PDB file of C-alpha atoms in Angstrom:
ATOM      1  CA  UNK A 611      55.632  -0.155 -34.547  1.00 66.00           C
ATOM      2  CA  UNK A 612      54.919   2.628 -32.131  1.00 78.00           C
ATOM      3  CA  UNK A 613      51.504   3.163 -34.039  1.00 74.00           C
ATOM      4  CA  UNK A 614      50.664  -0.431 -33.829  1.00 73.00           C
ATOM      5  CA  UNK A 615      51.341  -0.222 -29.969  1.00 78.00           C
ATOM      6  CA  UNK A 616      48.535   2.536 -29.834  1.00 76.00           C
ATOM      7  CA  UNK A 617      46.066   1.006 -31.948  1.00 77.00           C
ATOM      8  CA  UNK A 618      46.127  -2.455 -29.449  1.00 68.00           C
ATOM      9  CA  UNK A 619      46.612   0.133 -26.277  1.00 73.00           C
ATOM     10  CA  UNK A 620      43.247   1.817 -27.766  1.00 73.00           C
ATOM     11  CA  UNK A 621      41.796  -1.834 -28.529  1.00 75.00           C
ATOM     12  CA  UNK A 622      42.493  -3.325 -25.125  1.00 71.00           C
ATOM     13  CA  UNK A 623      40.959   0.176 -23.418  1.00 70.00           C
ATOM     14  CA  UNK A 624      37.742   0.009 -25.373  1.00 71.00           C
ATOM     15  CA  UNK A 625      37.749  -3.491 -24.371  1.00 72.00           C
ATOM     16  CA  UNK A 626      38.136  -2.762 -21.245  1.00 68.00           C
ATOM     17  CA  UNK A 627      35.395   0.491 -20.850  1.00 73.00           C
ATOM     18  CA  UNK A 628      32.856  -1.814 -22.680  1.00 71.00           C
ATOM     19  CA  UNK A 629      33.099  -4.874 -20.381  1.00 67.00           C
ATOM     20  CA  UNK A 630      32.994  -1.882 -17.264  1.00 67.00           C
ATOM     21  CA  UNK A 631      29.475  -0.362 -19.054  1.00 74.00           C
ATOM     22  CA  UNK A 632      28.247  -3.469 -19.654  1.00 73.00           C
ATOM     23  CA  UNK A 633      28.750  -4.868 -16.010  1.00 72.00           C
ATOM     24  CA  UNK A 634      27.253  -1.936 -14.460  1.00 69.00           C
ATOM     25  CA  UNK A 635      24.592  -2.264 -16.850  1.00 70.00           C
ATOM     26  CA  UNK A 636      23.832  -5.513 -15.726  1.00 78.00           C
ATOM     27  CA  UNK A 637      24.260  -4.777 -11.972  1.00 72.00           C
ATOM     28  CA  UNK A 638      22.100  -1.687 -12.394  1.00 78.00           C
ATOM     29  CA  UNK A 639      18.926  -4.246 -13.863  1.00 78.00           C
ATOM     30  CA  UNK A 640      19.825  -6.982 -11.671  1.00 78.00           C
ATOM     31  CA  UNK A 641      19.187  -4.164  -8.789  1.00 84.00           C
ATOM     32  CA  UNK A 642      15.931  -2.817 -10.791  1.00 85.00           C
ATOM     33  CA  UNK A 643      14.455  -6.447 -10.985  1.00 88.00           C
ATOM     34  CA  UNK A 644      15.158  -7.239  -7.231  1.00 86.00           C
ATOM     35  CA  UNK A 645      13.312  -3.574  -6.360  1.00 90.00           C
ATOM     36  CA  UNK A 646      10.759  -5.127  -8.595  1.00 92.00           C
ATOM     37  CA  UNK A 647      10.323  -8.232  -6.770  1.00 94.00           C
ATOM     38  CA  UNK A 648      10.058  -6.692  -3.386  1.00 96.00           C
ATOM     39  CA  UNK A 649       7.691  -4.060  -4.804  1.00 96.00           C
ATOM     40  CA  UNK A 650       5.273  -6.969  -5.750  1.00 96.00           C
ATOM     41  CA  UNK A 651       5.870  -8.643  -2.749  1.00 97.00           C
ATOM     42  CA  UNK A 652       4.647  -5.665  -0.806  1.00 97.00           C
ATOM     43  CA  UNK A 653       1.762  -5.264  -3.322  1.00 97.00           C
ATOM     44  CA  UNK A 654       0.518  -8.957  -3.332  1.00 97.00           C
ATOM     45  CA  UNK A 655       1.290  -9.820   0.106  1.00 98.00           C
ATOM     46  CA  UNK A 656       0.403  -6.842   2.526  1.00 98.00           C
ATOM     47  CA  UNK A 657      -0.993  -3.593   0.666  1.00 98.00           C
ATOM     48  CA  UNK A 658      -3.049  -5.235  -2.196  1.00 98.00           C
ATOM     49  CA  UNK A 659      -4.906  -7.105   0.381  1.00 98.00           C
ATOM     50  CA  UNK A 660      -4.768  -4.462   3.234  1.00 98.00           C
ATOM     51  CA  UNK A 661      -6.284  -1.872   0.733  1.00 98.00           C
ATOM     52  CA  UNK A 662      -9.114  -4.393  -0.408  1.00 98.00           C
ATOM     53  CA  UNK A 663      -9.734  -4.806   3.292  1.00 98.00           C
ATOM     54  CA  UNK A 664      -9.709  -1.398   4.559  1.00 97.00           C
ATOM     55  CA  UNK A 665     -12.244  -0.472   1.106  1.00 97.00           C
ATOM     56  CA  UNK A 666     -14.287  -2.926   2.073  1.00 96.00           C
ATOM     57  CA  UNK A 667     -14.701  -2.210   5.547  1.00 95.00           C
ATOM     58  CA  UNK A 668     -15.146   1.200   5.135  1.00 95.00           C
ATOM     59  CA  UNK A 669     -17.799   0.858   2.515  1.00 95.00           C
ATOM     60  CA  UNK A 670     -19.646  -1.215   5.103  1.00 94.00           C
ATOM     61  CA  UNK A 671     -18.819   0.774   8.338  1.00 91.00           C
ATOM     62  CA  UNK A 672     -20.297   3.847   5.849  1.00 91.00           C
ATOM     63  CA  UNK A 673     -23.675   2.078   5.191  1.00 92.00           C
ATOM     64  CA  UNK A 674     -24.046   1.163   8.477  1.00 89.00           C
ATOM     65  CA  UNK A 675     -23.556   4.775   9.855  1.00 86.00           C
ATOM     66  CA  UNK A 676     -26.159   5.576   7.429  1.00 88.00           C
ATOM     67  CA  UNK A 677     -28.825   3.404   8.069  1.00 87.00           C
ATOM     68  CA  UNK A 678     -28.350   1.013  11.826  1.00 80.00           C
ATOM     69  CA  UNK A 679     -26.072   3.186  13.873  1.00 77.00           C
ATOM     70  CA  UNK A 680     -26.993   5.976  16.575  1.00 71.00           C
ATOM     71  CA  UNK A 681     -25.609   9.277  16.069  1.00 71.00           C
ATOM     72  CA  UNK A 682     -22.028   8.975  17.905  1.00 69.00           C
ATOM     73  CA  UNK A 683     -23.112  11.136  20.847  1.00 67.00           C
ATOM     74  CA  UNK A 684     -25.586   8.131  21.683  1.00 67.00           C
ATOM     75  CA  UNK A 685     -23.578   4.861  21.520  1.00 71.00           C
ATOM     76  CA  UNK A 686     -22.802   3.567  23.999  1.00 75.00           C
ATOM     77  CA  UNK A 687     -21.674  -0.763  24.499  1.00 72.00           C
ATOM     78  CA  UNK A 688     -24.964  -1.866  26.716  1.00 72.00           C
ATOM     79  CA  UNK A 689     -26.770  -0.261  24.508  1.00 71.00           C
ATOM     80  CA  UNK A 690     -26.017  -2.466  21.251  1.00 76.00           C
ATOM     81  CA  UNK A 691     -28.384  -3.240  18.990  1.00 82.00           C
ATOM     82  CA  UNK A 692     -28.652  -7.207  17.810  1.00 84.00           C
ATOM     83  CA  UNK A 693     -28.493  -5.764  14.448  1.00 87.00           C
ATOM     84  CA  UNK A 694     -25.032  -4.265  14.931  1.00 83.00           C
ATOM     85  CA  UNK A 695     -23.984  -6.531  16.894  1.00 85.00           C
ATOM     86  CA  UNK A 696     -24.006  -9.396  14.014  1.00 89.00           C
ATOM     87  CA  UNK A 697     -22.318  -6.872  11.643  1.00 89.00           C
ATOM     88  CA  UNK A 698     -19.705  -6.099  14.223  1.00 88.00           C
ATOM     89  CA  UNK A 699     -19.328 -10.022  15.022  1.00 91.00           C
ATOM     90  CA  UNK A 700     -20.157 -11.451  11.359  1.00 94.00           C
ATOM     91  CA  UNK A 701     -18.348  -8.972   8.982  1.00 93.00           C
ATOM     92  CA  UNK A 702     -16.158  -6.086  10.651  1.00 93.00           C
ATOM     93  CA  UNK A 703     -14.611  -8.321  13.436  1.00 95.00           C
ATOM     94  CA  UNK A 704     -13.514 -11.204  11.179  1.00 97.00           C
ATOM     95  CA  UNK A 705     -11.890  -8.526   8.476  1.00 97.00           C
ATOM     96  CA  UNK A 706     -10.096  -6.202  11.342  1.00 97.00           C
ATOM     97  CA  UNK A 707      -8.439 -10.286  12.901  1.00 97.00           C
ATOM     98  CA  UNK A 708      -7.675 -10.707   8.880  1.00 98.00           C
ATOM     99  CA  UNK A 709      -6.262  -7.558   8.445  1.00 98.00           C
ATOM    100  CA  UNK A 710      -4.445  -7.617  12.054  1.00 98.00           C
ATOM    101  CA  UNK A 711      -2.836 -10.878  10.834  1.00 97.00           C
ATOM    102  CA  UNK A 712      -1.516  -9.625   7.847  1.00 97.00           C
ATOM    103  CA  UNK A 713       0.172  -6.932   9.099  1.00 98.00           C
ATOM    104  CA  UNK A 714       2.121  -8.993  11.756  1.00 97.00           C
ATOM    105  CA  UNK A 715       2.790 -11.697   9.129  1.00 98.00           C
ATOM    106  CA  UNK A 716       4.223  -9.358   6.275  1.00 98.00           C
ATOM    107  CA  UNK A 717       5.961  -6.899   8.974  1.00 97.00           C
ATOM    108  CA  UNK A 718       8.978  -7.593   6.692  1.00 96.00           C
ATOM    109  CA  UNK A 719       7.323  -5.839   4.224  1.00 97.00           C
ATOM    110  CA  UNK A 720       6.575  -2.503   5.397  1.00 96.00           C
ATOM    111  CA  UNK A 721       7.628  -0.091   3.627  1.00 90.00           C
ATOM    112  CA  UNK A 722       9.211   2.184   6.293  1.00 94.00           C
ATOM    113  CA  UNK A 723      12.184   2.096   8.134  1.00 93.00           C
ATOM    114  CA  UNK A 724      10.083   1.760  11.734  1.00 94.00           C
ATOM    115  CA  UNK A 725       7.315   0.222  12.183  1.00 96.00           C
ATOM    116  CA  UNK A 726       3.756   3.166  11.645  1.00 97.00           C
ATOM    117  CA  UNK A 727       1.818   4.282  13.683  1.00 97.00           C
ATOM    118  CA  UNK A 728      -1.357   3.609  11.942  1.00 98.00           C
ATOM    119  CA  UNK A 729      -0.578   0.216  11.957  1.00 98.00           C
ATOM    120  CA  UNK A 730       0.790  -0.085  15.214  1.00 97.00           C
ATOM    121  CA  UNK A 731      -2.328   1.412  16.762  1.00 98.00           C
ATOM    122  CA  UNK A 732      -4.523  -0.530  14.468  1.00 98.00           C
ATOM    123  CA  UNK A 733      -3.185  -3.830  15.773  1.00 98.00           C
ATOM    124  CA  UNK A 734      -3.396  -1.826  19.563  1.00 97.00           C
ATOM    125  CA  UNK A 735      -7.181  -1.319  18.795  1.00 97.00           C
ATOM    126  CA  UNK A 736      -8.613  -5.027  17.459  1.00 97.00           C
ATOM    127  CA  UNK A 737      -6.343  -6.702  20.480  1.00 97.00           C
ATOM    128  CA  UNK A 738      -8.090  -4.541  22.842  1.00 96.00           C
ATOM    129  CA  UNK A 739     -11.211  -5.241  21.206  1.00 94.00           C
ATOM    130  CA  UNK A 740     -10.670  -8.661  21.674  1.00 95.00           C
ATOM    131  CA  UNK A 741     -10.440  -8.509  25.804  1.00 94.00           C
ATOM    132  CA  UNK A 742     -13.589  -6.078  25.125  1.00 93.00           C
ATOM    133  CA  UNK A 743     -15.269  -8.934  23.152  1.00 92.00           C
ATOM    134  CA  UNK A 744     -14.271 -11.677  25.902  1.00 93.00           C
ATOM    135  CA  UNK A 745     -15.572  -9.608  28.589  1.00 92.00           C
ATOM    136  CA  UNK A 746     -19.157  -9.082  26.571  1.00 88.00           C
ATOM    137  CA  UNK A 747     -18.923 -13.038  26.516  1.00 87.00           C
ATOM    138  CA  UNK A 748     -18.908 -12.696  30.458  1.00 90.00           C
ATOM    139  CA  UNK A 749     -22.143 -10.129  30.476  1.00 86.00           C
ATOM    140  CA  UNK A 750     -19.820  -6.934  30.895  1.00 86.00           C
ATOM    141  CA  UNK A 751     -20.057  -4.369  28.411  1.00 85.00           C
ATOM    142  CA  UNK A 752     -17.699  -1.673  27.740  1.00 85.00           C
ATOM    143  CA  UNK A 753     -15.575  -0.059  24.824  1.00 86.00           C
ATOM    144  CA  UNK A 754     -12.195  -1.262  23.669  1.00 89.00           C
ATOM    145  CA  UNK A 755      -9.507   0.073  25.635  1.00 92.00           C
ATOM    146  CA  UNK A 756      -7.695   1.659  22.430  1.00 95.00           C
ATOM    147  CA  UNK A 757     -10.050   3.323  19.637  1.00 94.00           C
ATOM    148  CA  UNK A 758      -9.865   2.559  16.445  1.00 94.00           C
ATOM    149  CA  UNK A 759      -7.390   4.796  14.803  1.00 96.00           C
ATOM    150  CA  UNK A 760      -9.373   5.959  11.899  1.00 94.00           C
ATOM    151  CA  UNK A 761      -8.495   7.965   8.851  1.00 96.00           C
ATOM    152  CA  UNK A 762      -5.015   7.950   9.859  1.00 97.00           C
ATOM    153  CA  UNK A 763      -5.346   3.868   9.425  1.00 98.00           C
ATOM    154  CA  UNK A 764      -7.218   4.072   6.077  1.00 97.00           C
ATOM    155  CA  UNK A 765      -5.293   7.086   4.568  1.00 98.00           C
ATOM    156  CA  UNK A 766      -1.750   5.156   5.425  1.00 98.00           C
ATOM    157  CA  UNK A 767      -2.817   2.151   3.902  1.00 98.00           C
ATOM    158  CA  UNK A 768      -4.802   3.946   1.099  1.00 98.00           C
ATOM    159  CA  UNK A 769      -1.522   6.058   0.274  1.00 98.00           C
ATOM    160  CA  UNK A 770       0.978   3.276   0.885  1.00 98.00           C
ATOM    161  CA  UNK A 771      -0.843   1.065  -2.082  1.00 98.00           C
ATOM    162  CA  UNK A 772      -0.996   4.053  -4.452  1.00 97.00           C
ATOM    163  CA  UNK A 773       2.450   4.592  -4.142  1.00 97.00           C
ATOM    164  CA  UNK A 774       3.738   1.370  -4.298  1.00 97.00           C
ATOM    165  CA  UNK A 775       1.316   1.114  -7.566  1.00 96.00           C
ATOM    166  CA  UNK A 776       3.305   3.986  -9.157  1.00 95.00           C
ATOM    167  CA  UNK A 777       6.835   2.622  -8.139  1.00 95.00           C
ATOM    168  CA  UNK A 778       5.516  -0.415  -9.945  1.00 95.00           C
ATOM    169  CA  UNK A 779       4.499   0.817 -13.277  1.00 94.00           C
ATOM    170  CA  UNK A 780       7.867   3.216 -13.286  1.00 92.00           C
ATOM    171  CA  UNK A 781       9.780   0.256 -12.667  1.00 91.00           C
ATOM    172  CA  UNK A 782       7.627  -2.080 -15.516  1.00 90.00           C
ATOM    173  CA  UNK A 783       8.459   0.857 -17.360  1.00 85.00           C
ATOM    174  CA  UNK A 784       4.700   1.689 -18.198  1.00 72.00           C
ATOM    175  CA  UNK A 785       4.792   5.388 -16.554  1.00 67.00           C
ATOM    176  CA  UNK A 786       7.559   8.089 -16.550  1.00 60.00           C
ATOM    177  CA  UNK A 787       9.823   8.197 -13.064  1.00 57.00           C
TER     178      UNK A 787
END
């Protein structure tokens, strides 16, 4: 009797210990598949697009440097070429308000805990470029209040979208950790 005690003690234990595994188990991919989500969230809401943007823009803004724009030591606002200026108002201006937008529309979706500075001083720059632009409207011209911010703006979102790439494949399970 005492051994057949043991053997349904031992039963009811291993019961037990594989309904614990197998919850945590199942908590453990329910978590992975909700990182998963918000990883491709991130990725096909703000980054994706943001890093399409900023390659984009920066491919132009290069080609322009080489071949329209005065060294940097000569530009100056009232002296704007026609030329640049339907770049700056056609192609550049349009992508910075696109990227601007995205950026305050996915905030949720930032990776970091506060909000960056890249960003922050991105959005900073294209608002102040707008008064700048309104005030061109109105025959003054003068620079934006709040440069651009740079390669600290392109290598943030450059860096951001390669490493939410890599969390992605890890967690598809298509790279090691």
């Amino acid at each position: 009797m005492t051994a057949a005690i043991i053997t349904a003690s031992a039963s009811v234990v291993v019961a037990v210990m594989a309904f614990l595994l197998s919850q945590f188990a199942q908590i453990r991919q329910e978590r992975r598949q909700a990182l998963l989500a918000r990883v491709n969230s991130q990725l096909r809401d703000l980054y994706g697009p943001l890093n399409a943007y900023v390659d984009a823009n920066e491919k132009i803004w290069d080609a322009l440097r080489e071949t329209l724009l005065p060294p940097q030591s000569e530009r100056r606002p009232e002296a704007a070429t026609p030329e640049w200026l339907k770049w700056r108002d056609q192609v550049l201006m349009p992508t910075n308000r696109r990227m601007r937008e995205l950026i305050i529309e996915h905030a949720d979706l930032i990776s970091e805990k506060e909000f960056p500075v890249p960003l922050l001083a991105f959005c900073a720059h294209v608002q102040s470029l707008e008064v700048a632009l309104a005030e061109e409207a109105e025959g003054v011209r003068r620079r934006a209040l709040i440069k651009h911010p740079g390669e600290d703006y392109t290598k943030y979102v450059r860096n951001s979208y390669l490493r939410l790439k890599e969390k992605q494949q890890n967690l598809l399970g298509l790279t090691a950790p």
